CSV table of C-alpha atoms in Angstrom, one decimal:
chain,number,residue,atom,x,y,z
T,940,MET,CA,-172.0,80.4,-57.0
T,941,ASN,CA,-169.2,82.7,-57.7
T,942,PRO,CA,-166.0,80.6,-57.5
T,943,THR,CA,-164.0,83.2,-55.6
T,944,GLY,CA,-166.3,83.4,-52.6
T,945,LYS,CA,-165.0,81.8,-49.4
T,946,VAL,CA,-165.4,81.7,-45.7
T,947,THR,CA,-162.5,81.8,-43.1
T,948,LEU,CA,-163.3,80.6,-39.6
T,949,LEU,CA,-160.9,82.8,-37.6
T,950,SER,CA,-159.9,82.4,-34.0
T,951,ALA,CA,-159.7,85.8,-32.3
T,952,GLY,CA,-157.9,84.6,-29.2
T,953,PRO,CA,-158.9,85.7,-25.7
T,954,GLY,CA,-159.2,89.5,-26.2
T,955,ASP,CA,-155.8,91.2,-26.4
T,956,LEU,CA,-155.4,91.8,-30.1
T,957,ASP,CA,-151.7,91.1,-29.7
T,958,LEU,CA,-152.7,87.5,-29.1
T,959,LEU,CA,-154.0,87.2,-32.7
T,960,THR,CA,-151.8,85.2,-35.0
T,961,LEU,CA,-150.0,86.8,-37.9
T,962,LYS,CA,-152.2,84.6,-40.2
T,963,ALA,CA,-155.3,86.0,-38.6
T,964,ALA,CA,-154.2,89.6,-39.0
T,965,LYS,CA,-153.5,88.9,-42.7
T,966,ALA,CA,-156.9,87.3,-43.3
T,967,LEU,CA,-158.7,90.3,-41.6
T,968,ALA,CA,-156.7,92.7,-43.7
T,969,CYS,CA,-158.2,91.3,-46.9
T,970,ALA,CA,-161.7,90.4,-45.6
T,971,ASP,CA,-164.8,91.7,-47.4
T,972,VAL,CA,-167.2,90.8,-44.6
T,973,VAL,CA,-166.5,90.2,-41.0
T,974,LEU,CA,-169.0,88.4,-38.7
T,975,LEU,CA,-168.1,89.1,-35.0
T,976,ASP,CA,-169.1,87.0,-32.1
T,977,ASP,CA,-170.3,88.6,-28.8
T,978,LEU,CA,-167.2,87.9,-26.7
T,979,VAL,CA,-164.7,89.1,-29.4
T,980,ASN,CA,-162.9,92.4,-28.7
T,981,PRO,CA,-164.7,94.9,-31.0
T,982,GLU,CA,-161.5,96.7,-31.7
T,983,ILE,CA,-160.6,93.9,-34.0
T,984,ALA,CA,-162.7,95.7,-36.6
T,985,ALA,CA,-159.8,98.1,-37.1
T,986,LEU,CA,-157.7,95.2,-38.6
T,987,ALA,CA,-160.3,94.8,-41.3
T,988,PRO,CA,-160.5,98.3,-42.8
T,989,GLN,CA,-162.1,97.2,-46.1
T,990,ALA,CA,-164.7,95.0,-44.5
T,991,ARG,CA,-168.4,95.4,-43.6
T,992,VAL,CA,-168.5,94.4,-40.0
T,993,ILE,CA,-171.6,92.6,-38.6
T,994,LYS,CA,-172.1,91.6,-35.0
T,995,VAL,CA,-173.7,88.2,-34.6
T,996,GLY,CA,-173.4,87.6,-30.8
T,997,LYS,CA,-175.0,84.5,-29.4
T,998,ARG,CA,-174.4,84.7,-25.7
T,999,GLY,CA,-176.0,81.9,-23.6
T,1000,GLY,CA,-179.4,83.0,-22.2
T,1001,CYS,CA,-179.5,86.4,-23.9
T,1002,ARG,CA,-181.4,87.6,-26.9
T,1003,SER,CA,-179.1,87.0,-29.8
T,1004,THR,CA,-178.7,86.0,-33.4
T,1005,PRO,CA,-179.9,82.4,-34.1
T,1006,GLN,CA,-177.3,80.0,-35.4
T,1007,ALA,CA,-179.2,79.2,-38.6
T,1008,PHE,CA,-179.3,82.9,-39.5
T,1009,ILE,CA,-175.5,83.2,-39.0
T,1010,GLU,CA,-175.0,80.2,-41.3
T,1011,ARG,CA,-177.2,81.7,-43.9
T,1012,LEU,CA,-175.5,85.1,-43.7
T,1013,MET,CA,-172.1,83.5,-44.3
T,1014,GLN,CA,-173.4,81.6,-47.3
T,1015,ARG,CA,-175.2,84.6,-48.8
T,1016,TYR,CA,-172.0,86.8,-48.8
T,1017,ALA,CA,-169.8,84.0,-49.9
T,1018,ARG,CA,-172.1,83.3,-52.9
T,1019,LYS,CA,-171.7,86.9,-53.9
T,1020,GLY,CA,-168.0,86.1,-54.4
T,1021,LEU,CA,-166.9,87.8,-51.1
T,1022,HIS,CA,-164.3,86.7,-48.6
T,1023,VAL,CA,-166.3,86.2,-45.4
T,1024,VAL,CA,-164.3,86.1,-42.1
T,1025,ARG,CA,-166.2,84.5,-39.3
T,1026,VAL,CA,-164.5,85.6,-36.1
T,1027,LYS,CA,-164.9,83.5,-33.0
T,1028,GLY,CA,-163.5,84.3,-29.5
T,1029,GLY,CA,-160.6,82.1,-28.3
T,1030,GLU,CA,-159.8,79.1,-30.5
T,1031,ALA,CA,-162.5,78.4,-33.1
T,1032,LEU,CA,-162.2,74.6,-32.8
T,1033,LEU,CA,-162.8,74.5,-29.1
T,1034,PHE,CA,-166.5,74.9,-28.2
T,1035,GLY,CA,-168.5,77.6,-30.0
T,1036,ARG,CA,-170.2,75.5,-32.7
T,1037,ALA,CA,-167.5,75.5,-35.3
T,1038,GLY,CA,-168.4,71.9,-36.1
T,1039,GLU,CA,-172.0,72.9,-37.1
T,1040,GLU,CA,-170.8,75.8,-39.2
T,1041,LEU,CA,-168.2,73.7,-41.0
T,1042,ALA,CA,-170.9,71.1,-41.8
T,1043,ALA,CA,-173.3,73.8,-43.1
T,1044,LEU,CA,-170.6,75.3,-45.3
T,1045,GLN,CA,-169.7,72.0,-46.7
T,1046,ARG,CA,-173.3,71.1,-47.5
T,1047,ALA,CA,-173.6,74.5,-49.3
T,1048,ARG,CA,-170.3,73.8,-51.1
T,1049,ILE,CA,-168.7,77.0,-49.9
T,1050,PRO,CA,-164.9,76.8,-49.7
T,1051,VAL,CA,-163.7,77.2,-46.1
T,1052,ALA,CA,-160.5,77.6,-44.3
T,1053,ILE,CA,-159.6,77.7,-40.5
T,1054,ILE,CA,-157.2,79.9,-38.6
T,1055,ASN,CA,-156.2,78.7,-35.2
T,1056,GLY,CA,-155.8,80.9,-32.1
T,1057,VAL,CA,-155.2,81.0,-28.4
T,1058,SER,CA,-157.9,79.6,-26.2
T,1059,SER,CA,-158.7,81.4,-23.0
T,1060,ALA,CA,-157.7,78.6,-20.7
T,1061,PHE,CA,-154.1,79.0,-21.9
T,1062,ALA,CA,-154.3,82.8,-21.4
T,1063,ALA,CA,-155.7,82.1,-17.9
T,1064,ALA,CA,-152.7,79.8,-17.2
T,1065,ALA,CA,-150.3,82.5,-18.5
T,1066,GLY,CA,-151.8,85.1,-16.2
T,1067,LEU,CA,-151.3,82.8,-13.2
T,1068,GLY,CA,-147.8,81.9,-14.3
T,1069,VAL,CA,-148.5,78.2,-14.3
T,1070,SER,CA,-148.2,75.2,-16.7
T,1071,LEU,CA,-151.4,73.3,-17.3
T,1072,THR,CA,-149.5,70.1,-17.2
T,1073,HIS,CA,-146.6,70.2,-14.8
T,1074,ARG,CA,-145.3,66.7,-15.0
T,1075,ASP,CA,-144.9,66.4,-11.2
T,1076,HIS,CA,-148.7,66.4,-11.1
T,1077,CYS,CA,-150.5,65.2,-14.2
T,1078,GLN,CA,-150.3,63.7,-17.7
T,1079,GLY,CA,-152.6,66.2,-19.4
T,1080,VAL,CA,-155.4,68.6,-19.2
T,1081,ILE,CA,-159.2,68.4,-19.9
T,1082,PHE,CA,-161.0,71.3,-21.5
T,1083,VAL,CA,-164.7,70.9,-20.6
T,1084,THR,CA,-167.8,73.0,-20.9
T,1085,ALA,CA,-170.2,73.1,-18.0
T,1086,HIS,CA,-172.9,74.5,-20.2
T,1087,LEU,CA,-174.5,71.5,-21.9
T,1088,ARG,CA,-177.2,71.6,-24.6
T,1089,ASP,CA,-179.6,69.5,-22.5
T,1090,HIS,CA,-178.9,71.4,-19.3
T,1091,SER,CA,-177.4,68.3,-17.8
T,1092,GLU,CA,-174.0,68.2,-16.1
T,1093,PRO,CA,-170.7,66.8,-17.3
T,1094,ASP,CA,-169.7,63.6,-15.5
T,1095,TRP,CA,-167.5,65.3,-13.0
T,1096,ARG,CA,-166.6,62.0,-11.3
T,1097,ALA,CA,-165.3,60.5,-14.5
T,1098,LEU,CA,-163.3,63.7,-15.2
T,1099,ALA,CA,-161.8,63.7,-11.6
T,1100,ALA,CA,-160.9,60.0,-12.0
T,1101,THR,CA,-158.4,60.9,-14.8
T,1102,ARG,CA,-156.3,63.0,-12.2
T,1103,MET,CA,-155.7,65.6,-14.9
T,1104,THR,CA,-155.9,69.4,-14.7
T,1105,LEU,CA,-159.5,70.6,-15.4
T,1106,ALA,CA,-160.0,73.8,-17.4
T,1107,ILE,CA,-163.8,74.5,-17.1
T,1108,TYR,CA,-165.4,76.8,-19.5
T,1109,MET,CA,-168.8,78.5,-18.9
T,1110,GLY,CA,-169.0,77.2,-15.4
T,1111,MET,CA,-169.5,80.4,-13.3
T,1112,SER,CA,-173.3,80.0,-13.0
T,1113,ARG,CA,-172.8,76.7,-11.2
T,1114,ILE,CA,-169.3,77.1,-9.6
T,1115,GLU,CA,-170.5,76.3,-6.1
T,1116,THR,CA,-172.1,72.9,-7.0
T,1117,LEU,CA,-169.4,71.9,-9.4
T,1118,CYS,CA,-166.6,72.6,-7.0
T,1119,ALA,CA,-168.5,70.7,-4.2
T,1120,THR,CA,-168.9,67.7,-6.5
T,1121,LEU,CA,-165.2,67.8,-7.6
T,1122,ALA,CA,-164.1,68.2,-3.9
T,1123,GLN,CA,-165.9,64.9,-3.1
T,1124,ALA,CA,-164.1,63.1,-5.9
T,1125,LEU,CA,-160.7,64.7,-5.4
T,1126,SER,CA,-160.0,66.6,-2.2
T,1127,SER,CA,-161.2,70.0,-0.9
T,1128,ASP,CA,-157.5,71.0,-0.7
T,1129,THR,CA,-157.0,70.6,-4.5
T,1130,PRO,CA,-155.7,73.9,-5.9
T,1131,ALA,CA,-158.1,75.9,-8.0
T,1132,ALA,CA,-158.3,79.3,-9.7
T,1133,VAL,CA,-160.8,81.5,-11.5
T,1134,VAL,CA,-159.7,83.9,-14.2
T,1135,GLN,CA,-162.2,86.3,-15.7
T,1136,TRP,CA,-161.6,87.9,-19.0
T,1137,ALA,CA,-158.4,86.0,-19.3
T,1138,GLY,CA,-155.9,87.5,-21.8
T,1139,SER,CA,-157.6,90.8,-22.0
T,1140,ALA,CA,-157.0,94.2,-20.4
T,1141,ASN,CA,-159.8,93.5,-17.9
T,1142,GLU,CA,-158.3,90.2,-16.7
T,1143,ARG,CA,-159.1,89.4,-13.0
T,1144,ARG,CA,-157.9,86.4,-11.1
T,1145,VAL,CA,-158.3,84.6,-7.8
T,1146,THR,CA,-156.7,81.5,-6.5
T,1147,GLY,CA,-157.7,79.1,-3.7
T,1148,THR,CA,-158.8,75.5,-3.4
T,1149,LEU,CA,-161.8,73.4,-4.4
T,1150,GLY,CA,-163.1,74.2,-0.9
T,1151,THR,CA,-162.6,77.9,-1.0
T,1152,ILE,CA,-162.6,79.1,-4.6
T,1153,ALA,CA,-166.4,79.5,-5.2
T,1154,ALA,CA,-166.7,81.8,-2.2
T,1155,VAL,CA,-163.5,83.7,-3.0
T,1156,ALA,CA,-164.6,84.3,-6.6
T,1157,THR,CA,-168.1,85.4,-5.6
T,1158,GLU,CA,-166.7,87.7,-2.9
T,1159,ALA,CA,-164.3,89.3,-5.5
T,1160,GLY,CA,-167.3,89.8,-7.9
T,1161,LEU,CA,-166.0,87.5,-10.6
T,1162,GLY,CA,-168.5,86.2,-13.1
T,1163,SER,CA,-168.8,85.2,-16.7
T,1164,PRO,CA,-166.8,85.0,-18.9
T,1165,ALA,CA,-164.3,83.1,-16.8
T,1166,ILE,CA,-162.2,79.9,-16.7
T,1167,ILE,CA,-162.1,77.7,-13.7
T,1168,LEU,CA,-158.9,75.8,-13.3
T,1169,VAL,CA,-158.6,72.8,-11.0
T,1170,GLY,CA,-155.7,70.5,-10.2
T,1171,ASP,CA,-152.5,70.1,-8.3
T,1172,ALA,CA,-150.6,71.6,-11.3
T,1173,ILE,CA,-152.4,74.9,-10.6
T,1174,GLY,CA,-150.8,75.1,-7.1
T,1175,GLU,CA,-147.5,75.8,-8.8
T,1176,ALA,CA,-148.5,79.3,-9.9
T,1177,ILE,CA,-145.7,81.8,-9.6
T,1178,THR,CA,-145.7,85.6,-9.4
T,1179,LEU,CA,-145.0,87.1,-12.8
T,1180,ALA,CA,-142.8,89.9,-13.7
T,1181,ALA,CA,-143.9,93.4,-12.7
T,1182,TRP,CA,-142.6,94.7,-16.0
T,1183,GLU,CA,-145.4,92.9,-17.8
T,1184,THR,CA,-148.6,94.9,-17.7
T,1185,GLU,CA,-150.4,92.4,-15.6
T,1186,ALA,CA,-153.7,92.5,-13.8
T,1187,PRO,CA,-153.1,92.0,-10.1
T,1188,LEU,CA,-154.1,88.8,-8.3
T,1189,LEU,CA,-157.2,89.9,-6.4
T,1190,ARG,CA,-157.2,87.4,-3.7
T,1191,SER,CA,-155.6,84.1,-2.8
T,1192,ALA,CA,-157.1,81.7,-0.2
O,447,MET,CA,-128.5,91.1,-10.6
O,448,ASN,CA,-129.1,93.7,-13.3
O,449,PRO,CA,-132.7,94.8,-12.8
O,450,THR,CA,-133.5,95.0,-16.5
O,451,GLY,CA,-132.7,91.3,-17.3
O,452,LYS,CA,-135.7,89.1,-17.9
O,453,VAL,CA,-137.0,85.9,-19.5
O,454,THR,CA,-140.0,85.5,-21.8
O,455,LEU,CA,-141.3,81.9,-22.2
O,456,LEU,CA,-142.6,82.2,-25.8
O,457,SER,CA,-144.9,79.7,-27.6
O,458,ALA,CA,-143.8,79.3,-31.2
O,459,GLY,CA,-146.9,77.5,-32.3
O,460,PRO,CA,-146.9,74.4,-34.5
O,461,GLY,CA,-144.3,75.4,-37.2
O,462,ASP,CA,-145.9,77.8,-39.7
O,463,LEU,CA,-144.4,81.2,-38.6
O,464,ASP,CA,-147.7,82.8,-39.6
O,465,LEU,CA,-149.2,81.0,-36.6
O,466,LEU,CA,-147.1,83.0,-34.2
O,467,THR,CA,-149.0,85.7,-32.3
O,468,LEU,CA,-148.3,89.3,-32.9
O,469,LYS,CA,-147.1,89.5,-29.3
O,470,ALA,CA,-144.6,86.7,-29.9
O,471,ALA,CA,-143.3,88.5,-33.0
O,472,LYS,CA,-142.8,91.7,-31.0
O,473,ALA,CA,-141.0,89.9,-28.2
O,474,LEU,CA,-138.6,88.3,-30.7
O,475,ALA,CA,-137.9,91.6,-32.4
O,476,CYS,CA,-136.4,93.0,-29.2
O,477,ALA,CA,-134.8,89.8,-27.9
O,478,ASP,CA,-131.1,89.8,-26.9
O,479,VAL,CA,-130.8,86.0,-26.6
O,480,VAL,CA,-133.1,83.3,-28.1
O,481,LEU,CA,-133.0,79.8,-26.8
O,482,LEU,CA,-134.6,77.4,-29.4
O,483,ASP,CA,-136.2,74.0,-28.8
O,484,ASP,CA,-135.6,71.2,-31.2
O,485,LEU,CA,-139.1,71.1,-32.7
O,486,VAL,CA,-139.2,74.8,-33.4
O,487,ASN,CA,-139.0,76.0,-37.0
O,488,PRO,CA,-135.4,77.4,-37.2
O,489,GLU,CA,-136.6,80.1,-39.6
O,490,ILE,CA,-138.0,81.9,-36.5
O,491,ALA,CA,-134.5,83.2,-35.9
O,492,ALA,CA,-135.1,85.7,-38.8
O,493,LEU,CA,-137.7,87.4,-36.5
O,494,ALA,CA,-135.0,88.1,-33.9
O,495,PRO,CA,-132.3,89.9,-35.9
O,496,GLN,CA,-130.5,91.4,-32.9
O,497,ALA,CA,-130.4,88.2,-30.9
O,498,ARG,CA,-127.8,85.6,-30.3
O,499,VAL,CA,-129.7,82.4,-31.2
O,500,ILE,CA,-128.8,79.1,-29.3
O,501,LYS,CA,-130.3,75.8,-30.1
O,502,VAL,CA,-131.1,73.8,-26.9
O,503,GLY,CA,-133.1,70.8,-28.3
O,504,LYS,CA,-134.2,68.2,-25.9
O,505,ARG,CA,-135.9,65.5,-28.0
O,506,GLY,CA,-137.0,62.3,-26.2
O,507,GLY,CA,-134.4,59.6,-26.4
O,508,CYS,CA,-131.8,61.6,-28.3
O,509,ARG,CA,-128.6,63.2,-27.1
O,510,SER,CA,-129.5,66.7,-26.1
O,511,THR,CA,-129.1,69.6,-23.8
O,512,PRO,CA,-130.0,68.7,-20.2
O,513,GLN,CA,-132.8,70.6,-18.6
O,514,ALA,CA,-130.6,72.0,-15.8
O,515,PHE,CA,-128.2,73.4,-18.3
O,516,ILE,CA,-131.0,75.2,-20.1
O,517,GLU,CA,-132.2,76.7,-16.9
O,518,ARG,CA,-128.7,77.9,-15.9
O,519,LEU,CA,-128.3,79.4,-19.4
O,520,MET,CA,-131.5,81.4,-19.1
O,521,GLN,CA,-130.4,82.7,-15.7
O,522,ARG,CA,-126.9,83.6,-16.7
O,523,TYR,CA,-128.0,85.8,-19.6
O,524,ALA,CA,-130.8,87.4,-17.6
O,525,ARG,CA,-128.4,88.3,-14.9
O,526,LYS,CA,-126.3,90.1,-17.4
O,527,GLY,CA,-129.4,92.4,-17.9
O,528,LEU,CA,-130.4,90.8,-21.2
O,529,HIS,CA,-133.9,89.9,-22.5
O,530,VAL,CA,-133.8,86.1,-22.9
O,531,VAL,CA,-136.6,84.6,-25.1
O,532,ARG,CA,-137.1,80.9,-24.4
O,533,VAL,CA,-138.9,79.6,-27.5
O,534,LYS,CA,-140.9,76.4,-27.1
O,535,GLY,CA,-142.8,74.6,-29.8
O,536,GLY,CA,-146.6,74.7,-29.8
O,537,GLU,CA,-148.1,76.2,-26.6
O,538,ALA,CA,-145.5,76.7,-23.8
O,539,LEU,CA,-148.0,75.9,-21.0
O,540,LEU,CA,-148.9,72.4,-22.5
O,541,PHE,CA,-146.3,69.8,-21.9
O,542,GLY,CA,-142.7,70.7,-22.4
O,543,ARG,CA,-141.6,71.5,-18.8
O,544,ALA,CA,-142.6,75.1,-18.6
O,545,GLY,CA,-143.6,74.4,-15.0
O,546,GLU,CA,-140.1,73.4,-14.0
O,547,GLU,CA,-138.6,76.4,-15.9
O,548,LEU,CA,-141.0,78.9,-14.2
O,549,ALA,CA,-140.2,77.5,-10.8
O,550,ALA,CA,-136.4,77.7,-11.4
O,551,LEU,CA,-136.7,81.3,-12.6
O,552,GLN,CA,-138.8,82.2,-9.6
O,553,ARG,CA,-136.3,80.6,-7.2
O,554,ALA,CA,-133.6,82.7,-9.0
O,555,ARG,CA,-135.7,85.8,-8.7
O,556,ILE,CA,-135.5,86.4,-12.5
O,557,PRO,CA,-138.6,88.3,-13.8
O,558,VAL,CA,-140.5,86.2,-16.2
O,559,ALA,CA,-143.4,86.6,-18.7
O,560,ILE,CA,-145.3,84.1,-20.8
O,561,ILE,CA,-146.6,84.4,-24.3
O,562,ASN,CA,-149.3,82.0,-25.5
O,563,GLY,CA,-149.5,80.2,-28.8
O,564,VAL,CA,-151.2,77.6,-30.9
O,565,SER,CA,-150.8,74.0,-29.7
O,566,SER,CA,-150.3,71.4,-32.4
O,567,ALA,CA,-153.6,69.5,-31.6
O,568,PHE,CA,-155.5,72.6,-32.7
O,569,ALA,CA,-153.5,72.8,-35.9
O,570,ALA,CA,-154.2,69.1,-36.5
O,571,ALA,CA,-157.9,69.7,-36.1
O,572,ALA,CA,-157.7,72.7,-38.5
O,573,GLY,CA,-155.9,70.6,-41.1
O,574,LEU,CA,-158.7,68.0,-40.8
O,575,GLY,CA,-161.5,70.6,-40.9
O,576,VAL,CA,-163.0,69.4,-37.7
O,577,SER,CA,-164.0,70.9,-34.3
O,578,LEU,CA,-162.4,69.1,-31.3
O,579,THR,CA,-165.7,69.4,-29.4
O,580,HIS,CA,-168.6,69.1,-31.8
O,581,ARG,CA,-171.5,69.3,-29.4
O,582,ASP,CA,-173.4,66.4,-31.0
O,583,HIS,CA,-170.6,64.2,-29.7
O,584,CYS,CA,-168.8,65.4,-26.6
O,585,GLN,CA,-168.5,68.0,-23.9
O,586,GLY,CA,-164.8,68.6,-24.2
O,587,VAL,CA,-161.3,67.4,-25.2
O,588,ILE,CA,-158.4,65.8,-23.3
O,589,PHE,CA,-154.8,66.7,-24.2
O,590,VAL,CA,-152.7,63.9,-22.9
O,591,THR,CA,-149.1,62.8,-23.4
O,592,ALA,CA,-148.3,59.1,-24.0
O,593,HIS,CA,-144.7,59.7,-23.0
O,594,LEU,CA,-144.5,59.5,-19.2
O,595,ARG,CA,-141.5,60.2,-17.0
O,596,ASP,CA,-141.6,56.7,-15.4
O,597,HIS,CA,-142.3,55.0,-18.8
O,598,SER,CA,-145.8,53.9,-17.5
O,599,GLU,CA,-149.0,54.4,-19.5
O,600,PRO,CA,-151.7,57.0,-19.0
O,601,ASP,CA,-154.9,55.3,-17.7
O,602,TRP,CA,-156.5,55.0,-21.1
O,603,ARG,CA,-159.7,53.4,-19.6
O,604,ALA,CA,-160.3,56.4,-17.3
O,605,LEU,CA,-159.8,58.7,-20.3
O,606,ALA,CA,-162.1,56.7,-22.5
O,607,ALA,CA,-164.8,56.8,-19.7
O,608,THR,CA,-165.1,60.5,-20.1
O,609,ARG,CA,-166.4,60.1,-23.6
O,610,MET,CA,-164.4,63.1,-24.7
O,611,THR,CA,-162.2,63.7,-27.7
O,612,LEU,CA,-158.6,62.6,-27.1
O,613,ALA,CA,-155.7,64.5,-28.4
O,614,ILE,CA,-152.7,62.3,-27.8
O,615,TYR,CA,-149.2,63.9,-27.9
O,616,MET,CA,-146.0,61.8,-28.3
O,617,GLY,CA,-147.9,58.6,-28.9
O,618,MET,CA,-146.5,57.4,-32.2
O,619,SER,CA,-144.0,54.9,-30.7
O,620,ARG,CA,-146.9,53.0,-29.1
O,621,ILE,CA,-149.8,53.8,-31.4
O,622,GLU,CA,-150.7,50.2,-32.0
O,623,THR,CA,-151.1,49.2,-28.3
O,624,LEU,CA,-152.8,52.5,-27.3
O,625,CYS,CA,-155.3,52.2,-30.1
O,626,ALA,CA,-156.0,48.6,-29.2
O,627,THR,CA,-156.5,49.5,-25.5
O,628,LEU,CA,-158.8,52.4,-26.4
O,629,ALA,CA,-160.8,50.2,-28.9
O,630,GLN,CA,-161.6,47.9,-26.0
O,631,ALA,CA,-162.9,50.7,-23.9
O,632,LEU,CA,-164.7,52.6,-26.7
O,633,SER,CA,-165.3,50.8,-30.0
O,634,SER,CA,-163.0,49.9,-32.8
O,635,ASP,CA,-165.3,51.9,-35.1
O,636,THR,CA,-164.5,55.1,-33.2
O,637,PRO,CA,-163.1,57.7,-35.7
O,638,ALA,CA,-159.4,58.5,-35.4
O,639,ALA,CA,-156.8,60.5,-37.2
O,640,VAL,CA,-153.0,61.0,-37.2
O,641,VAL,CA,-151.5,64.3,-38.2
O,642,GLN,CA,-147.7,64.6,-38.5
O,643,TRP,CA,-146.0,68.0,-38.4
O,644,ALA,CA,-149.4,69.6,-37.9
O,645,GLY,CA,-149.5,73.3,-38.9
O,646,SER,CA,-146.3,73.2,-40.8
O,647,ALA,CA,-145.4,73.0,-44.5
O,648,ASN,CA,-144.7,69.3,-44.1
O,649,GLU,CA,-148.1,68.4,-42.6
O,650,ARG,CA,-149.3,64.9,-43.4
O,651,ARG,CA,-152.6,63.4,-42.4
O,652,VAL,CA,-154.4,60.1,-42.4
O,653,THR,CA,-157.9,59.3,-41.1
O,654,GLY,CA,-159.5,56.0,-40.0
O,655,THR,CA,-160.9,54.4,-36.9
O,656,LEU,CA,-159.3,53.0,-33.7
O,657,GLY,CA,-159.3,49.6,-35.5
O,658,THR,CA,-157.5,50.9,-38.6
O,659,ILE,CA,-155.5,54.0,-37.8
O,660,ALA,CA,-152.3,52.4,-36.5
O,661,ALA,CA,-151.9,50.3,-39.7
O,662,VAL,CA,-152.9,53.2,-42.0
O,663,ALA,CA,-150.4,55.6,-40.3
O,664,THR,CA,-147.6,53.1,-40.4
O,665,GLU,CA,-148.3,52.3,-44.1
O,666,ALA,CA,-148.2,56.0,-44.9
O,667,GLY,CA,-144.9,56.3,-43.2
O,668,LEU,CA,-146.1,58.7,-40.5
O,669,GLY,CA,-144.0,59.0,-37.3
O,670,SER,CA,-143.1,61.6,-34.7
O,671,PRO,CA,-143.8,64.4,-34.2
O,672,ALA,CA,-147.6,63.7,-34.6
O,673,ILE,CA,-150.9,64.1,-32.9
O,674,ILE,CA,-153.3,61.2,-32.6
O,675,LEU,CA,-157.0,62.3,-32.4
O,676,VAL,CA,-159.7,59.9,-31.3
O,677,GLY,CA,-163.4,60.4,-30.8
O,678,ASP,CA,-166.8,60.7,-32.6
O,679,ALA,CA,-166.2,64.4,-33.1
O,680,ILE,CA,-163.2,63.5,-35.4
O,681,GLY,CA,-165.6,61.7,-37.7
O,682,GLU,CA,-167.1,65.1,-38.7
O,683,ALA,CA,-163.9,66.1,-40.6
O,684,ILE,CA,-164.7,68.0,-43.8
O,685,THR,CA,-162.8,68.7,-47.0
O,686,LEU,CA,-161.2,72.1,-46.8
O,687,ALA,CA,-160.9,74.7,-49.5
O,688,ALA,CA,-158.5,74.0,-52.3
O,689,TRP,CA,-157.5,77.7,-52.3
O,690,GLU,CA,-155.8,77.1,-49.0
O,691,THR,CA,-152.3,75.7,-49.5
O,692,GLU,CA,-153.2,72.4,-47.8
O,693,ALA,CA,-151.3,69.2,-47.4
O,694,PRO,CA,-153.4,66.5,-49.1
O,695,LEU,CA,-155.0,63.8,-47.0
O,696,LEU,CA,-152.8,60.8,-47.6
O,697,ARG,CA,-155.3,58.0,-46.9
O,698,SER,CA,-158.6,57.5,-45.3
O,699,ALA,CA,-159.7,54.0,-44.1
């Protein structure tokens, strides 16, 4: 192995390239190879002018690049002595299999670094003008994926019992049933919101309650990728400044 | 009110200025007034060369600027037509009273925008080389503060029942009792870590289990501000590349 080869797992944030960190921009500027996930804004390639850019999307349910192939690809380029930047949407260390990729790189003895970023639930909250943890309402927030490997469901009742804000990733295909389950454990009046393409130019938002949000989001045509936010803290959303280029709130119920 | 005045709630990230977003750097560059929280790296002032910089720390238990005064200060400068940038450590929308500040600004009809950042639990995970949500172990992660307004405790048993990774903020003053409580609900063998000053030049880390981590952290002299991470996913931590300027792992037990 060439000792100078290395891999950087880089968090691309939610879409708007201005939400990249300065550290991420610097890593891209000196990348030799860039591996891009499906949900990453493709314009990010402009920040890596010297790099060979390879798309390795792996969207749930679609035909896509197998995980093992992506891992081999990283290792092959790193072994050539190249700086491989593996770009993941949002925050690399939240969902998205970073754990498996880190383990594979360690087994292969490839040096690896990690660059943090903004996860899309934070961008969703920013779009809504709301703290995820307003202390009048909760002591924290839960980031959970509704898309489990074995096609089972998260234990929604256990999550509801914590009385914390829920930020649900990959839940749009089952929004109706998950909101109904949560409404039983909490209350159908609990504030809820859906933000599609949070933190990107295409951002679209609706607000409502556990009782209304599934219908409101469906009616507005919102689908994946989106974040579902649930909890009393979400009811504190304010109207943001018009001087910000903001996507309008589509509907509130 | 001068219509051009405005407030930006800006997330400064965990300390390393390279972890600021490009959007944050741009907002600072055109700020008129910058209000800095206690835990923010003071070198950030260099990014706001035109601004008057005011420190408004509010550290738990210490003599500090009251929240109401900070809110009045933001409004006073915004009403003069100035661009006020309120800088919060980590991610502004996670803990830290952004909810109250947003509400106060809305009541005062001051235009407000929000810029996301990297929360320190993500930086802690990056330092440890670990995903917060390795799918072999969990379906999500809980961000919880151990420092409650009424001095009560979070419901640790309800949190443990979710089987998710726990990222505990402001827990160092009670690390022994909270780990003991969690060890009863989970297992004393559950992997745990403490990362002080995560994502800054002073970062210090220890790893262990729920049974050992309180003693290990105390012995290593780790105190606030620190993140406590708990869960099987944390046991997957890898050794990161030496070419990254990394704080060494102090002790693993």
